[in-house]
mmCIF file of C-alpha atoms in Angstrom:
data_model
loop_
_atom_site.group_PDB
_atom_site.id
_atom_site.type_symbol
_atom_site.label_atom_id
_atom_site.label_comp_id
_atom_site.label_asym_id
_atom_site.label_seq_id
_atom_site.Cartn_x
_atom_site.Cartn_y
_atom_site.Cartn_z
ATOM 1 C CA GLN A 1 5.122 59.071 -56.684
ATOM 2 C CA VAL A 2 3.516 59.252 -52.797
ATOM 3 C CA GLN A 3 0.791 55.668 -52.341
ATOM 4 C CA LEU A 4 -1.361 55.672 -49.293
ATOM 5 C CA VAL A 5 -1.598 51.951 -48.092
ATOM 6 C CA GLU A 6 -4.373 51.258 -45.313
ATOM 7 C CA SER A 7 -4.896 48.175 -43.237
ATOM 8 C CA GLY A 8 -6.796 47.140 -40.421
ATOM 9 C CA GLY A 9 -10.579 47.391 -41.500
ATOM 10 C CA GLY A 10 -12.871 44.940 -40.841
ATOM 11 C CA LEU A 11 -16.421 43.781 -39.301
ATOM 12 C CA VAL A 12 -17.086 44.362 -35.741
ATOM 13 C CA GLN A 13 -19.727 44.179 -33.637
ATOM 14 C CA PRO A 14 -21.245 47.168 -31.984
ATOM 15 C CA GLY A 15 -19.149 49.028 -28.809
ATOM 16 C CA GLY A 16 -16.645 47.068 -30.030
ATOM 17 C CA SER A 17 -12.572 48.718 -31.491
ATOM 18 C CA LEU A 18 -10.638 48.622 -34.602
ATOM 19 C CA ARG A 19 -7.264 50.245 -35.146
ATOM 20 C CA LEU A 20 -6.759 51.807 -38.727
ATOM 21 C CA SER A 21 -3.432 52.547 -39.841
ATOM 22 C CA CYS A 22 -2.181 54.391 -43.410
ATOM 23 C CA ALA A 23 1.541 54.409 -44.386
ATOM 24 C CA ALA A 24 2.357 56.593 -47.112
ATOM 25 C CA SER A 25 5.859 56.323 -49.285
ATOM 26 C CA GLY A 26 6.911 58.013 -51.530
ATOM 27 C CA THR A 27 6.698 61.614 -50.578
ATOM 28 C CA THR A 28 9.488 64.166 -50.235
ATOM 29 C CA PHE A 29 8.137 66.479 -47.879
ATOM 30 C CA SER A 30 8.827 67.828 -44.611
ATOM 31 C CA PHE A 31 5.759 69.245 -43.677
ATOM 32 C CA TYR A 32 2.154 67.470 -44.625
ATOM 33 C CA THR A 33 -0.989 66.621 -42.624
ATOM 34 C CA MET A 34 -2.237 63.234 -43.287
ATOM 35 C CA GLY A 35 -5.789 61.792 -41.840
ATOM 36 C CA TRP A 36 -9.379 59.522 -42.178
ATOM 37 C CA TYR A 37 -11.938 60.789 -44.614
ATOM 38 C CA ARG A 38 -15.215 57.650 -44.937
ATOM 39 C CA ARG A 39 -17.827 57.963 -47.160
ATOM 40 C CA VAL A 40 -21.150 55.720 -46.897
ATOM 41 C CA PRO A 41 -22.685 55.086 -50.283
ATOM 42 C CA GLY A 42 -24.988 57.564 -51.533
ATOM 43 C CA LYS A 43 -23.076 60.177 -49.398
ATOM 44 C CA GLN A 44 -20.290 62.608 -50.166
ATOM 45 C CA ARG A 45 -17.180 61.425 -48.308
ATOM 46 C CA GLU A 46 -16.808 63.027 -45.166
ATOM 47 C CA LEU A 47 -13.881 64.313 -43.025
ATOM 48 C CA VAL A 48 -13.298 62.076 -39.801
ATOM 49 C CA ALA A 49 -9.515 63.355 -38.169
ATOM 50 C CA THR A 50 -6.859 65.069 -39.118
ATOM 51 C CA VAL A 51 -3.445 65.645 -37.542
ATOM 52 C CA THR A 52 -0.248 67.851 -38.771
ATOM 53 C CA THR A 53 3.526 67.261 -38.928
ATOM 54 C CA THR A 54 3.596 69.161 -35.789
ATOM 55 C CA GLY A 55 0.666 66.627 -34.066
ATOM 56 C CA ARG A 56 -2.123 68.822 -34.315
ATOM 57 C CA THR A 57 -5.205 67.265 -34.494
ATOM 58 C CA ASN A 58 -8.901 67.682 -35.738
ATOM 59 C CA TYR A 59 -11.898 65.890 -35.447
ATOM 60 C CA ALA A 60 -15.610 65.365 -36.636
ATOM 61 C CA GLY A 61 -18.487 66.253 -33.898
ATOM 62 C CA SER A 62 -19.510 62.473 -34.367
ATOM 63 C CA VAL A 63 -16.089 60.816 -33.483
ATOM 64 C CA LYS A 64 -14.624 63.304 -30.910
ATOM 65 C CA GLY A 65 -14.354 61.553 -27.629
ATOM 66 C CA ARG A 66 -14.642 58.201 -29.574
ATOM 67 C CA PHE A 67 -11.583 57.924 -32.442
ATOM 68 C CA ALA A 68 -8.479 59.366 -31.545
ATOM 69 C CA ILE A 69 -6.105 59.582 -34.236
ATOM 70 C CA SER A 70 -1.994 59.562 -34.525
ATOM 71 C CA ARG A 71 1.110 59.503 -36.381
ATOM 72 C CA ASP A 72 4.354 57.910 -36.499
ATOM 73 C CA VAL A 73 6.403 60.914 -38.218
ATOM 74 C CA ALA A 74 9.335 58.966 -38.409
ATOM 75 C CA LYS A 75 7.322 55.871 -40.664
ATOM 76 C CA LYS A 76 5.076 58.054 -42.184
ATOM 77 C CA THR A 77 2.335 56.474 -40.613
ATOM 78 C CA VAL A 78 -1.077 57.228 -39.235
ATOM 79 C CA TYR A 79 -3.272 55.471 -37.640
ATOM 80 C CA LEU A 80 -7.116 55.499 -36.331
ATOM 81 C CA GLN A 81 -7.862 54.310 -33.520
ATOM 82 C CA MET A 82 -11.838 53.407 -33.720
ATOM 83 C CA ASN A 83 -13.798 53.216 -29.530
ATOM 84 C CA SER A 84 -17.513 51.871 -28.778
ATOM 85 C CA LEU A 85 -17.976 51.802 -32.287
ATOM 86 C CA LYS A 86 -22.012 52.593 -33.490
ATOM 87 C CA PRO A 87 -23.610 50.821 -36.702
ATOM 88 C CA GLU A 88 -23.622 54.733 -38.162
ATOM 89 C CA ASP A 89 -19.724 54.544 -38.293
ATOM 90 C CA THR A 90 -20.015 51.726 -40.922
ATOM 91 C CA ALA A 91 -18.517 53.072 -44.679
ATOM 92 C CA VAL A 92 -15.426 53.419 -46.140
ATOM 93 C CA TYR A 93 -12.538 54.927 -44.434
ATOM 94 C CA TYR A 94 -10.271 56.693 -46.689
ATOM 95 C CA CYS A 95 -6.615 57.643 -45.821
ATOM 96 C CA ASN A 96 -5.356 60.767 -47.039
ATOM 97 C CA LEU A 97 -2.346 63.370 -47.667
ATOM 98 C CA ALA A 98 -2.548 67.315 -47.916
ATOM 99 C CA ALA A 99 1.142 68.833 -48.682
ATOM 100 C CA ASP A 100 1.893 71.123 -51.218
ATOM 101 C CA SER A 101 -1.507 72.472 -52.300
ATOM 102 C CA LYS A 102 -1.932 68.139 -53.473
ATOM 103 C CA ILE A 103 -4.273 66.048 -51.969
ATOM 104 C CA TYR A 104 -3.247 62.084 -51.699
ATOM 105 C CA TRP A 105 -6.102 59.324 -51.015
ATOM 106 C CA GLY A 106 -5.687 55.535 -50.130
ATOM 107 C CA GLN A 107 -7.865 52.913 -51.553
ATOM 108 C CA GLY A 108 -9.836 53.153 -48.790
ATOM 109 C CA THR A 109 -11.054 50.399 -46.554
ATOM 110 C CA GLN A 110 -14.302 48.642 -44.980
ATOM 111 C CA VAL A 111 -15.514 49.661 -41.828
ATOM 112 C CA THR A 112 -18.599 47.439 -41.192
ATOM 113 C CA VAL A 113 -20.593 47.777 -37.055
ATOM 114 C CA SER A 114 -23.222 45.087 -37.281
ATOM 115 C CA SER A 115 -24.385 42.482 -34.558
#
């Protein structure tokens, strides 16, 4: 059974930084994509960034240049370094793993950007 455990959310002032982590367990896939999505109340969940097993990355336009996704394949962990945070980045951030036509989600971690 695949489980994704996120950590690193919290409250930060505009312009600040946070680093999210997501550790996967119970996976037996050789090739999979991990990533981060976020949801603001009243809106649909949206892509933030993804990274494949081979290291190919994809970013939403709104975070490109400010956020950086990376992964440790051996630890089955994905990270999201968020810099120059803006109030509009406030959301619940969800870790995602996609493999073999299946998608798994973490429980979400709250990120609040406010002064």
